[in-house]
Structure formats: C-alpha cells, structure tokens
C-alpha positions as a LaTeX table, in Angstrom:
\begin{tabular}{lrrr}
\hline
Residue & $x$ (\AA) & $y$ (\AA) & $z$ (\AA) \\
\hline
Met1 & 0.01 & 0.08 & $-0.06$ \\
Gly2 & 1.61 & 3.24 & $-1.31$ \\
Gly3 & 1.80 & 6.33 & 0.83 \\
Thr4 & 0.82 & 7.21 & 4.28 \\
Ile5 & $-2.77$ & 7.35 & 5.50 \\
Thr6 & $-3.66$ & 9.63 & 8.16 \\
Leu7 & $-6.90$ & 8.88 & 10.16 \\
Thr8 & $-9.04$ & 11.74 & 10.96 \\
Glu9 & $-10.37$ & 12.41 & 14.69 \\
Arg10 & $-13.71$ & 10.93 & 13.76 \\
Glu11 & $-12.10$ & 7.66 & 12.27 \\
Met12 & $-10.06$ & 7.32 & 15.29 \\
Glu13 & $-12.84$ & 7.20 & 17.30 \\
Tyr14 & $-14.74$ & 4.72 & 15.33 \\
Leu15 & $-11.62$ & 2.63 & 15.40 \\
Phe16 & $-11.27$ & 2.62 & 19.06 \\
Arg17 & $-15.09$ & 1.74 & 19.59 \\
Ile18 & $-14.88$ & $-1.12$ & 16.96 \\
Ile19 & $-11.77$ & $-2.63$ & 18.79 \\
Asp20 & $-13.06$ & $-2.03$ & 22.37 \\
Ser21 & $-16.39$ & $-3.75$ & 21.46 \\
Ser22 & $-14.68$ & $-6.71$ & 19.73 \\
Thr23 & $-13.26$ & $-7.63$ & 23.19 \\
Cys24 & $-16.60$ & $-8.38$ & 24.34 \\
Ile25 & $-17.75$ & $-10.51$ & 21.64 \\
Phe26 & $-18.11$ & $-14.24$ & 22.58 \\
Arg27 & $-21.64$ & $-15.26$ & 20.93 \\
Arg28 & $-22.96$ & $-15.55$ & 17.42 \\
His29 & $-25.58$ & $-12.73$ & 17.92 \\
Gln30 & $-22.68$ & $-10.43$ & 19.41 \\
Phe31 & $-20.63$ & $-10.96$ & 16.41 \\
Phe32 & $-23.72$ & $-10.20$ & 14.21 \\
Leu33 & $-24.72$ & $-7.12$ & 16.17 \\
Trp34 & $-20.86$ & $-5.69$ & 15.77 \\
Ser35 & $-20.78$ & $-6.50$ & 12.27 \\
Gln36 & $-23.86$ & $-4.80$ & 11.44 \\
Gly37 & $-23.06$ & $-2.06$ & 13.84 \\
Glu38 & $-19.62$ & $-0.62$ & 14.64 \\
Leu39 & $-17.93$ & $-2.20$ & 11.84 \\
Gln40 & $-20.23$ & $-0.29$ & 9.44 \\
Ser41 & $-18.66$ & 2.94 & 10.47 \\
Leu42 & $-15.23$ & 2.25 & 8.84 \\
Leu43 & $-16.21$ & $-0.52$ & 6.24 \\
Pro44 & $-20.00$ & $-0.38$ & 5.14 \\
His45 & $-21.00$ & $-3.53$ & 3.62 \\
Gly46 & $-24.30$ & $-5.83$ & 3.16 \\
Met47 & $-22.76$ & $-9.18$ & 3.74 \\
Leu48 & $-19.56$ & $-10.23$ & 5.70 \\
Ile49 & $-18.17$ & $-13.83$ & 4.75 \\
Cys50 & $-15.79$ & $-15.28$ & 7.46 \\
Val51 & $-13.46$ & $-18.09$ & 6.65 \\
Phe52 & $-11.62$ & $-19.95$ & 9.38 \\
Asp53 & $-9.06$ & $-22.71$ & 8.76 \\
Glu54 & $-7.73$ & $-24.51$ & 11.70 \\
Gly55 & $-5.49$ & $-26.81$ & 9.66 \\
Ser56 & $-4.39$ & $-30.28$ & 10.88 \\
Gly57 & $-7.29$ & $-32.01$ & 8.91 \\
Gln58 & $-10.03$ & $-30.00$ & 10.34 \\
Ser59 & $-12.97$ & $-28.98$ & 8.26 \\
Ile60 & $-12.79$ & $-25.16$ & 7.31 \\
Ser61 & $-15.70$ & $-22.99$ & 8.94 \\
Ile62 & $-17.52$ & $-20.37$ & 6.73 \\
Glu63 & $-19.76$ & $-18.15$ & 8.40 \\
Lys64 & $-22.22$ & $-15.55$ & 6.98 \\
Phe65 & $-23.38$ & $-12.12$ & 8.81 \\
Ser66 & $-25.91$ & $-10.30$ & 6.77 \\
Arg67 & $-29.20$ & $-8.59$ & 6.90 \\
Thr68 & $-29.72$ & $-8.93$ & 3.08 \\
Glu69 & $-31.39$ & $-11.70$ & 1.33 \\
Ile70 & $-29.50$ & $-14.43$ & $-0.33$ \\
Ser71 & $-30.65$ & $-18.09$ & $-1.05$ \\
Glu72 & $-28.81$ & $-21.06$ & 0.82 \\
Ile73 & $-28.36$ & $-22.26$ & $-2.80$ \\
Leu74 & $-26.66$ & $-19.06$ & $-4.10$ \\
Phe75 & $-24.39$ & $-19.01$ & $-0.85$ \\
Ser76 & $-23.31$ & $-22.64$ & $-1.36$ \\
Glu77 & $-22.31$ & $-21.69$ & $-4.85$ \\
Leu78 & $-20.13$ & $-18.70$ & $-3.53$ \\
Cys79 & $-18.34$ & $-21.12$ & $-1.08$ \\
Arg80 & $-17.66$ & $-24.00$ & $-3.53$ \\
Pro81 & $-14.09$ & $-25.22$ & $-2.81$ \\
Asp82 & $-13.75$ & $-26.03$ & $-6.44$ \\
Gly83 & $-14.05$ & $-22.56$ & $-7.91$ \\
Gly84 & $-16.40$ & $-20.56$ & $-5.64$ \\
Ile85 & $-15.42$ & $-16.99$ & $-5.46$ \\
Val86 & $-14.95$ & $-16.95$ & $-1.78$ \\
Phe87 & $-11.94$ & $-19.45$ & $-2.21$ \\
Arg88 & $-10.85$ & $-17.89$ & $-5.43$ \\
Val89 & $-10.53$ & $-14.39$ & $-3.18$ \\
Met90 & $-8.59$ & $-16.26$ & $-0.48$ \\
Ser91 & $-6.31$ & $-17.67$ & $-3.07$ \\
Ala92 & $-5.50$ & $-14.15$ & $-4.43$ \\
Trp93 & $-5.38$ & $-12.82$ & $-1.14$ \\
Ser94 & $-2.84$ & $-15.39$ & $-0.30$ \\
Ala95 & $-0.79$ & $-15.07$ & $-3.54$ \\
Gly96 & $-0.72$ & $-11.13$ & $-2.99$ \\
Lys97 & 1.68 & $-11.37$ & $-0.12$ \\
Asn98 & $-1.18$ & $-11.10$ & 2.64 \\
Gln99 & $-2.14$ & $-7.47$ & 1.65 \\
Pro100 & $-5.83$ & $-6.33$ & 1.51 \\
Phe101 & $-7.45$ & $-7.41$ & $-1.43$ \\
Leu102 & $-9.83$ & $-4.99$ & $-3.16$ \\
Leu103 & $-12.32$ & $-6.01$ & $-6.16$ \\
Cys104 & $-13.74$ & $-2.79$ & $-7.41$ \\
Pro105 & $-14.18$ & $-1.32$ & $-11.00$ \\
Asn106 & $-12.93$ & 1.90 & $-9.97$ \\
Asn107 & $-9.74$ & 0.38 & $-8.38$ \\
Pro108 & $-6.53$ & 0.52 & $-10.07$ \\
Asn109 & $-6.24$ & $-3.19$ & $-9.42$ \\
Gly110 & $-8.57$ & $-3.76$ & $-12.52$ \\
Ile111 & $-6.79$ & $-6.73$ & $-13.97$ \\
Ala112 & $-7.78$ & $-8.65$ & $-10.87$ \\
Tyr113 & $-11.61$ & $-7.25$ & $-10.90$ \\
Lys114 & $-11.99$ & $-8.58$ & $-14.64$ \\
His115 & $-11.42$ & $-12.21$ & $-13.72$ \\
Phe116 & $-14.01$ & $-11.79$ & $-10.94$ \\
Val117 & $-16.39$ & $-9.34$ & $-12.48$ \\
Asn118 & $-19.02$ & $-12.40$ & $-13.60$ \\
Asp119 & $-19.00$ & $-13.77$ & $-10.04$ \\
Leu120 & $-19.57$ & $-10.73$ & $-8.57$ \\
Lys121 & $-22.56$ & $-9.81$ & $-10.77$ \\
Arg122 & $-23.87$ & $-13.33$ & $-10.30$ \\
Gly123 & $-23.62$ & $-13.42$ & $-6.53$ \\
Asn124 & $-25.00$ & $-9.64$ & $-6.35$ \\
Leu125 & $-21.78$ & $-8.84$ & $-4.33$ \\
Glu126 & $-20.97$ & $-5.38$ & $-6.11$ \\
Arg127 & $-17.66$ & $-5.03$ & $-4.71$ \\
Val128 & $-15.49$ & $-6.99$ & $-2.29$ \\
Ala129 & $-12.88$ & $-5.93$ & 0.23 \\
Ala130 & $-10.99$ & $-8.83$ & 1.75 \\
His131 & $-8.27$ & $-9.38$ & 4.27 \\
Gly132 & $-7.13$ & $-12.10$ & 6.79 \\
Met133 & $-4.51$ & $-13.56$ & 9.08 \\
Phe134 & $-2.01$ & $-16.31$ & 8.46 \\
Asp135 & 0.07 & $-18.42$ & 10.89 \\
Ala136 & 3.74 & $-18.96$ & 11.35 \\
Asn137 & 3.87 & $-21.11$ & 8.62 \\
Gly138 & 2.58 & $-18.64$ & 6.31 \\
Arg139 & $-0.68$ & $-20.50$ & 5.94 \\
Thr140 & $-4.00$ & $-18.76$ & 5.59 \\
Ser141 & $-5.91$ & $-19.11$ & 9.05 \\
Ser142 & $-8.66$ & $-16.74$ & 8.34 \\
Leu143 & $-10.21$ & $-14.56$ & 5.64 \\
Phe144 & $-12.67$ & $-11.82$ & 6.24 \\
Ala145 & $-14.62$ & $-10.72$ & 2.74 \\
Phe146 & $-16.81$ & $-7.60$ & 2.93 \\
Thr147 & $-19.14$ & $-7.75$ & 0.05 \\
Gln148 & $-22.27$ & $-5.97$ & $-1.26$ \\
Ile149 & $-20.25$ & $-2.58$ & $-0.93$ \\
Ser150 & $-21.95$ & 0.42 & $-2.69$ \\
Gly151 & $-19.28$ & 2.78 & $-2.60$ \\
Val152 & $-16.05$ & 3.31 & $-4.39$ \\
Leu153 & $-13.11$ & 1.31 & $-2.65$ \\
Thr154 & $-9.70$ & 2.93 & $-1.92$ \\
Glu155 & $-6.57$ & 2.47 & $-0.19$ \\
Arg156 & $-8.06$ & 4.04 & 2.80 \\
His157 & $-10.54$ & 0.80 & 3.16 \\
Ala158 & $-7.55$ & $-1.42$ & 2.81 \\
Tyr159 & $-5.87$ & 0.51 & 5.47 \\
Phe160 & $-8.96$ & $-0.21$ & 7.82 \\
Leu161 & $-8.81$ & $-3.96$ & 6.99 \\
Glu162 & $-5.21$ & $-4.07$ & 8.07 \\
Leu163 & $-5.93$ & $-2.29$ & 11.21 \\
Leu164 & $-8.91$ & $-4.53$ & 12.04 \\
Ala165 & $-8.23$ & $-7.85$ & 10.65 \\
Pro166 & $-6.23$ & $-9.03$ & 13.89 \\
His167 & $-9.12$ & $-7.76$ & 16.36 \\
Met168 & $-11.94$ & $-9.70$ & 13.98 \\
His169 & $-9.91$ & $-12.84$ & 13.95 \\
Met170 & $-10.00$ & $-12.89$ & 17.54 \\
Ala171 & $-13.42$ & $-12.08$ & 17.73 \\
Leu172 & $-14.21$ & $-15.00$ & 15.50 \\
Val173 & $-11.89$ & $-17.53$ & 17.41 \\
Arg174 & $-13.65$ & $-16.43$ & 20.46 \\
Met175 & $-17.05$ & $-16.94$ & 18.93 \\
Leu176 & $-16.17$ & $-20.32$ & 17.65 \\
Phe177 & $-14.55$ & $-21.49$ & 20.95 \\
His178 & $-17.47$ & $-20.43$ & 22.92 \\
Glu179 & $-20.10$ & $-22.42$ & 20.64 \\
Arg180 & $-17.86$ & $-25.65$ & 20.73 \\
His181 & $-17.19$ & $-25.64$ & 24.45 \\
His182 & $-20.50$ & $-24.07$ & 25.71 \\
Gln183 & $-23.31$ & $-26.03$ & 24.14 \\
Pro184 & $-26.74$ & $-24.93$ & 25.04 \\
Gly185 & $-28.31$ & $-28.37$ & 25.23 \\
Ala186 & $-31.93$ & $-28.20$ & 26.63 \\
Met187 & $-31.80$ & $-24.56$ & 26.82 \\
Val188 & $-31.99$ & $-24.36$ & 22.79 \\
Glu189 & $-34.78$ & $-26.81$ & 22.71 \\
Lys190 & $-36.55$ & $-24.79$ & 25.32 \\
Ser191 & $-36.11$ & $-21.49$ & 23.40 \\
Arg192 & $-37.43$ & $-23.00$ & 20.27 \\
Lys193 & $-40.65$ & $-23.20$ & 21.75 \\
Leu194 & $-40.64$ & $-19.75$ & 23.00 \\
Ile195 & $-42.20$ & $-18.44$ & 19.61 \\
Thr196 & $-44.56$ & $-20.14$ & 17.38 \\
Asp197 & $-43.82$ & $-21.55$ & 13.77 \\
Arg198 & $-45.66$ & $-18.45$ & 12.29 \\
Glu199 & $-43.62$ & $-15.96$ & 14.41 \\
Thr200 & $-40.34$ & $-17.94$ & 13.35 \\
Glu201 & $-41.36$ & $-17.34$ & 9.68 \\
Val202 & $-41.95$ & $-13.66$ & 10.41 \\
Leu203 & $-38.55$ & $-13.40$ & 12.32 \\
Arg204 & $-36.91$ & $-15.09$ & 9.08 \\
Tyr205 & $-38.24$ & $-12.39$ & 6.81 \\
Val206 & $-37.13$ & $-9.59$ & 9.41 \\
Gln207 & $-33.54$ & $-11.10$ & 9.38 \\
Met208 & $-33.61$ & $-10.70$ & 5.49 \\
Gly209 & $-34.49$ & $-7.15$ & 5.95 \\
Lys210 & $-37.88$ & $-7.21$ & 4.81 \\
Ser211 & $-40.67$ & $-4.47$ & 5.74 \\
Asn212 & $-44.05$ & $-5.36$ & 7.30 \\
Leu213 & $-45.69$ & $-4.61$ & 3.95 \\
Glu214 & $-43.40$ & $-7.06$ & 1.83 \\
Ile215 & $-43.68$ & $-9.74$ & 4.97 \\
Gly216 & $-47.59$ & $-9.55$ & 4.69 \\
Ser217 & $-47.41$ & $-10.10$ & 1.14 \\
Leu218 & $-45.18$ & $-13.06$ & 1.20 \\
Leu219 & $-47.34$ & $-14.77$ & 3.97 \\
Lys220 & $-50.50$ & $-13.54$ & 2.52 \\
Ile221 & $-51.48$ & $-11.70$ & 5.83 \\
Ser222 & $-52.17$ & $-8.17$ & 6.52 \\
Pro223 & $-49.24$ & $-5.69$ & 7.46 \\
Leu224 & $-51.02$ & $-4.95$ & 10.78 \\
Thr225 & $-51.07$ & $-8.58$ & 11.52 \\
Val226 & $-47.29$ & $-8.71$ & 10.83 \\
Lys227 & $-46.91$ & $-5.92$ & 13.19 \\
Asn228 & $-48.76$ & $-7.62$ & 15.94 \\
His229 & $-46.56$ & $-10.62$ & 15.53 \\
Ile230 & $-43.32$ & $-8.88$ & 15.78 \\
Gln231 & $-44.87$ & $-6.89$ & 18.81 \\
Lys232 & $-45.29$ & $-10.31$ & 20.41 \\
Ile233 & $-41.77$ & $-11.66$ & 19.25 \\
Leu234 & $-40.09$ & $-8.68$ & 20.81 \\
Arg235 & $-42.13$ & $-9.36$ & 24.30 \\
Lys236 & $-41.12$ & $-12.74$ & 24.04 \\
Leu237 & $-37.57$ & $-12.38$ & 23.52 \\
Asn238 & $-37.33$ & $-9.29$ & 25.81 \\
Val239 & $-35.95$ & $-7.09$ & 23.28 \\
Asn240 & $-36.47$ & $-3.53$ & 22.10 \\
Asn241 & $-36.13$ & $-3.58$ & 18.42 \\
Arg242 & $-36.29$ & $-5.93$ & 15.27 \\
Ala243 & $-32.28$ & $-6.09$ & 15.22 \\
His244 & $-31.98$ & $-7.03$ & 18.58 \\
Ala245 & $-34.83$ & $-9.48$ & 18.08 \\
Val246 & $-32.75$ & $-10.93$ & 15.04 \\
Ala247 & $-29.48$ & $-11.17$ & 17.15 \\
Lys248 & $-31.02$ & $-12.76$ & 20.23 \\
Ala249 & $-32.83$ & $-15.52$ & 17.88 \\
Met250 & $-29.45$ & $-16.23$ & 16.51 \\
Ala251 & $-28.17$ & $-16.58$ & 19.89 \\
Leu252 & $-31.03$ & $-19.02$ & 20.63 \\
Lys253 & $-30.79$ & $-20.78$ & 17.29 \\
Ile254 & $-34.35$ & $-20.04$ & 16.59 \\
Thr255 & $-33.86$ & $-18.94$ & 13.12 \\
Leu256 & $-30.78$ & $-20.70$ & 12.21 \\
\hline
\end{tabular}
C-alpha cells in the first residue's frame, strides 16, 4: 500500500469503538450486532463472509453475517471449494503477500476485477474488500470478505482492513470456541418453543431486512398482523427492536 494514511479524529474514534467492542464478543449474536453496527462505520457493507481454517485436517468454517437476502443455494455456490468466489478471493489474497485485496471497477487493480466480475454480478456482491490472518508457517488461517459494498473502494479501506483484521480474527476465534465448548443443550430446545412457527417465519423475513408490507405480501397476511406478530416476538424475546430480536434469535438458534 503506497503512501501514508492519516486517520481523522472521527475515524480514530470509530476505530477505538470497534476494537473495544470486539473484546466483548463471545457469541454469534454479538458478532452479528458488531458487524452490522460498529464495523459499518469504517467498512460499510451488506454481507460479511468469514472463513476460518484450523488446519491439521479439520474442516474449514464459513460463517455469514448479513441482513440482506441471499438464498442458501446461491451462498453454497459462492463457497464452493472448487471455484467458488470465496475461495478464489482467498487464493488471490494469499498470493498477494497477505495485503488487503480489493475488487472494485474503479480500483487500479482492474486486472484482478476482470477475473471476478462475472461472479460478482451473479452473486449480487457488487464489490469485495478482503483481508485475513496467516499463521507462523505462512498458511491462511482466516479471511474476512466484506461484500455488497455500494461505494468506491480505496486504499483507505485497505488500511482499515489491515488495522481491524487481527481484532476480527480474535473475535471470530472466541465465538467459535464458545460455541464448541458451551453447548446450550436443553436451553436451545426450550427456546425453540418460545415463539410459534408463524412468528419464526416472520422473524426469518425480518432477518432478511423485509418490511412489514413485504412480509405480509409473502405470507398473505395484512401488515397490521405482521406488526402484531413482531410486537409479540419482541416481548417474548425481551428485546426492544427488530435488530436485537434477530440477534437474540440467532443466539438461541431459533432462526438458524
């Protein structure tokens, strides 16, 4: 990355908040709220894809944090090991001496963009900003791909990625560790009974970012009925707004 980048006072404040709040992430819903909240101040995006590779023959974990709608079929296509854009981006990042990897039609790295443009359009990803961490042997340990970015990507975004990647890595590791070693067991089964099947349907569409009108049209019920369902969901989950309802549902594995 050429040239020296100086952060503004506001960017410094954003950076401190992102780093500070990252230390409190232990659960999936916390990572979701962090990625859709604090992280957006420096790296605005629609969907964040996280890849974590433990090595030693362990399977690779691929996590998605998004409030935009994407079908499971399309997401599986993006993450295919044999040519999916996620693994191709990871290979390009690794080959680039572990520098942030930007895919943007307005970026000087236009040659790389041409190799990915069809995948970006097919996956409705717009632009991609990716960076990760590697281990002591130079093997890729994690990759974070910010997608569905509407604005032009610059070296400033690359610098933000360099600053934040270590903190994102540790937050992801803590989340995965907590999930593996603190299985909720009976609590999950109990939480699934907390809301009705219809309320779960409504909550899934809320997770996709649908409005009451859109949800009503999809479920063939009135927007007022949708509103009533959402109010009941908020009360049952003991939360104040839709975003926190989605996050709590993810924590309780209601919508997953």
